[in-house]
Amino acid sequence: MIQVHLNEKDSIAILKPNGALSESDFTSARDIIDPFIENTGNLKGIIIYVKRFPGWDSFSALITHLKFINSHHKKISKVAFVSDSMIGDFVELIARHFVEAQIKSFPFDNFEEAKTWIISKKK
């Protein structure tokens, strides 16, 4: 399951995975994020906030996640991985070659720093 909180004031979506990610998690995220993007034109950023990345519950969930990224990366300016999991560092290195959004990793205890980075005009 994934909790999605949309901070409309700062134009940030905060995603908090709790357990292995499923296809329905990305459908739920899309149902919350997409109407905001349609009304405002974009989203400043997404914060993925999880102590340890839980993985996916199936291969189809991974594919759905990749489709979610593909359909949103041009509409979102920044993505912050706030986690003690090494996957954030890996994604930061690999994804910058495939997505337009800026990607940056932060330690789990640095949520506010990640939020400040997304709101700022700095890279």
CSV table of C-alpha atoms in Angstrom, one decimal:
chain,number,residue,atom,x,y,z
A,1,MET,CA,0.0,0.0,0.0
A,2,ILE,CA,1.1,3.6,-0.7
A,3,GLN,CA,-0.2,6.7,1.1
A,4,VAL,CA,-0.4,9.7,-1.2
A,5,HIS,CA,-0.6,13.2,0.3
A,6,LEU,CA,-1.0,16.1,-2.1
A,7,ASN,CA,0.4,19.4,-0.6
A,8,GLU,CA,-1.4,21.7,-3.0
A,9,LYS,CA,0.1,24.9,-1.4
A,10,ASP,CA,3.7,23.8,-2.2
A,11,SER,CA,2.7,21.7,-5.3
A,12,ILE,CA,4.3,18.5,-3.9
A,13,ALA,CA,3.0,15.0,-3.8
A,14,ILE,CA,4.3,12.9,-0.9
A,15,LEU,CA,4.3,9.2,-1.4
A,16,LYS,CA,4.8,6.9,1.6
A,17,PRO,CA,5.0,3.2,0.7
A,18,ASN,CA,4.0,0.8,3.4
A,19,GLY,CA,4.7,-2.7,2.1
A,20,ALA,CA,5.4,-4.0,-1.4
A,21,LEU,CA,4.1,-1.8,-4.1
A,22,SER,CA,1.1,-3.0,-6.2
A,23,GLU,CA,-0.5,-2.0,-9.5
A,24,SER,CA,-3.4,-0.4,-7.6
A,25,ASP,CA,-0.9,1.8,-5.7
A,26,PHE,CA,0.0,3.5,-8.9
A,27,THR,CA,-3.6,3.8,-10.0
A,28,SER,CA,-4.4,5.5,-6.7
A,29,ALA,CA,-1.4,7.8,-7.0
A,30,ARG,CA,-2.4,8.7,-10.5
A,31,ASP,CA,-6.0,9.4,-9.4
A,32,ILE,CA,-4.8,11.9,-6.9
A,33,ILE,CA,-1.9,13.5,-8.8
A,34,ASP,CA,-3.3,13.8,-12.3
A,35,PRO,CA,-6.3,16.0,-11.6
A,36,PHE,CA,-4.0,18.5,-9.8
A,37,ILE,CA,-1.6,18.5,-12.8
A,38,GLU,CA,-4.5,19.0,-15.2
A,39,ASN,CA,-5.7,22.0,-13.2
A,40,THR,CA,-2.3,23.6,-12.6
A,41,GLY,CA,-0.2,22.4,-15.5
A,42,ASN,CA,2.5,20.7,-13.5
A,43,LEU,CA,3.7,19.5,-10.1
A,44,LYS,CA,6.9,20.9,-8.5
A,45,GLY,CA,7.8,17.6,-7.2
A,46,ILE,CA,7.3,14.2,-5.6
A,47,ILE,CA,8.8,13.1,-2.4
A,48,ILE,CA,9.1,9.3,-1.9
A,49,TYR,CA,9.4,9.0,1.8
A,50,VAL,CA,10.2,5.5,3.1
A,51,LYS,CA,12.9,4.2,5.5
A,52,ARG,CA,13.6,1.1,3.4
A,53,PHE,CA,12.3,0.6,-0.1
A,54,PRO,CA,9.8,-2.3,0.0
A,55,GLY,CA,10.0,-3.4,-3.6
A,56,TRP,CA,7.0,-4.6,-5.7
A,57,ASP,CA,4.5,-7.3,-5.1
A,58,SER,CA,4.7,-8.5,-8.7
A,59,PHE,CA,6.4,-8.0,-12.0
A,60,SER,CA,3.2,-6.3,-13.3
A,61,ALA,CA,3.5,-3.8,-10.4
A,62,LEU,CA,7.0,-3.0,-11.6
A,63,ILE,CA,5.8,-2.5,-15.1
A,64,THR,CA,2.9,-0.3,-13.9
A,65,HIS,CA,5.4,1.8,-11.9
A,66,LEU,CA,7.6,2.3,-15.0
A,67,LYS,CA,4.5,3.3,-17.0
A,68,PHE,CA,3.6,5.8,-14.2
A,69,ILE,CA,7.1,7.3,-14.5
A,70,ASN,CA,6.9,7.5,-18.3
A,71,SER,CA,3.6,9.3,-18.3
A,72,HIS,CA,4.6,11.8,-15.5
A,73,HIS,CA,8.3,12.6,-15.8
A,74,LYS,CA,7.7,15.6,-18.1
A,75,LYS,CA,5.0,17.1,-15.9
A,76,ILE,CA,7.0,16.9,-12.6
A,77,SER,CA,10.1,19.1,-12.0
A,78,LYS,CA,11.8,17.2,-9.2
A,79,VAL,CA,11.7,13.9,-7.5
A,80,ALA,CA,13.3,13.4,-4.0
A,81,PHE,CA,14.0,10.0,-2.6
A,82,VAL,CA,14.0,10.4,1.2
A,83,SER,CA,15.2,7.0,2.4
A,84,ASP,CA,18.0,5.1,4.0
A,85,SER,CA,17.7,2.5,1.3
A,86,MET,CA,20.4,2.5,-1.4
A,87,ILE,CA,17.9,2.4,-4.2
A,88,GLY,CA,17.5,6.1,-4.1
A,89,ASP,CA,21.2,6.6,-4.9
A,90,PHE,CA,20.9,4.0,-7.7
A,91,VAL,CA,17.8,5.6,-9.2
A,92,GLU,CA,19.4,9.0,-9.0
A,93,LEU,CA,22.3,7.7,-11.1
A,94,ILE,CA,20.3,5.7,-13.6
A,95,ALA,CA,17.1,7.6,-14.1
A,96,ARG,CA,18.7,11.0,-14.9
A,97,HIS,CA,19.4,9.4,-18.3
A,98,PHE,CA,15.8,8.6,-19.0
A,99,VAL,CA,13.6,11.2,-17.3
A,100,GLU,CA,13.4,15.0,-17.5
A,101,ALA,CA,12.7,15.5,-13.8
A,102,GLN,CA,15.6,16.3,-11.6
A,103,ILE,CA,16.2,13.5,-9.1
A,104,LYS,CA,18.0,13.7,-5.8
A,105,SER,CA,18.5,11.4,-2.8
A,106,PHE,CA,18.3,12.4,0.8
A,107,PRO,CA,18.7,10.5,4.1
A,108,PHE,CA,15.5,9.4,5.7
A,109,ASP,CA,15.8,12.0,8.5
A,110,ASN,CA,16.1,14.9,6.0
A,111,PHE,CA,12.5,15.2,4.8
A,112,GLU,CA,12.4,19.0,5.3
A,113,GLU,CA,15.6,19.4,3.3
A,114,ALA,CA,14.1,17.5,0.4
A,115,LYS,CA,11.0,19.6,0.6
A,116,THR,CA,13.1,22.8,0.5
A,117,TRP,CA,15.0,21.5,-2.5
A,118,ILE,CA,11.8,20.8,-4.4
A,119,ILE,CA,10.4,24.3,-3.6
A,120,SER,CA,13.6,26.0,-4.5
A,121,LYS,CA,14.8,26.9,-8.0
A,122,LYS,CA,18.1,25.3,-7.3
A,123,LYS,CA,19.0,22.0,-9.0
